[in-house]
């Protein structure tokens, strides 16, 4: 959905980040949201979730070279602060279980302001690989701004 951005992820900017609606079936008995393969623009290789997060907790604080993620706030709310290494920053408040954030590669993210009981479900495009992480902000900025 972000067009060219996947072919050269180092050029991705915060403008490539999208809140995506998860189709839902509303019912007085309770709502049901469905993620099908077609709902997201990558093949899911891994699913994990954050829960029991202390409210003063700070998660993320890294970027990925290849990994794409689809973040769903299953319960409660939290903020995702994103940076693209070109000086642009954008904060997304995730607080609706049918509104997810698609994070393309090459974006720094920090997760903060977790509400009590918040649960963040992450659908991921690759298996866990520490080599895919950039955990130092200055290294990330260098990575994004190096000549291609
Ligand atoms: P990390 O991705 O840094 O967490 P967050 O971005 O939510 O703050 O991962 C925290 C730790 O968990 C780190 O030691 C790596 C490990 N980990 C796995 O072993 N497998 C996984 O799939 C994930 C996401 C993390």
mmCIF file of N, CA, C and O in Angstrom, residues 8 36 39 55 57:
data_model
loop_
_atom_site.group_PDB
_atom_site.id
_atom_site.type_symbol
_atom_site.label_atom_id
_atom_site.label_comp_id
_atom_site.label_asym_id
_atom_site.label_seq_id
_atom_site.Cartn_x
_atom_site.Cartn_y
_atom_site.Cartn_z
ATOM 1 N N UNK A 8 12.865 0.465 -1.326
ATOM 2 C CA UNK A 8 14.020 1.142 -0.734
ATOM 3 C C UNK A 8 13.621 1.679 0.629
ATOM 4 O O UNK A 8 13.268 2.837 0.787
ATOM 5 N N UNK A 36 -7.640 -10.676 8.084
ATOM 6 C CA UNK A 36 -7.410 -11.754 7.134
ATOM 7 C C UNK A 36 -6.111 -11.446 6.407
ATOM 8 O O UNK A 36 -5.608 -10.321 6.461
ATOM 9 N N UNK A 39 -5.950 -8.331 4.638
ATOM 10 C CA UNK A 39 -6.085 -7.079 5.383
ATOM 11 C C UNK A 39 -4.753 -6.340 5.482
ATOM 12 O O UNK A 39 -4.714 -5.115 5.560
ATOM 13 N N UNK A 55 2.642 1.662 33.629
ATOM 14 C CA UNK A 55 2.241 2.895 32.932
ATOM 15 C C UNK A 55 3.428 3.810 32.631
ATOM 16 O O UNK A 55 3.386 4.600 31.698
ATOM 17 N N UNK A 57 6.260 2.786 31.645
ATOM 18 C CA UNK A 57 7.187 1.998 30.837
ATOM 19 C C UNK A 57 7.438 2.653 29.482
ATOM 20 O O UNK A 57 6.599 3.363 28.939
#
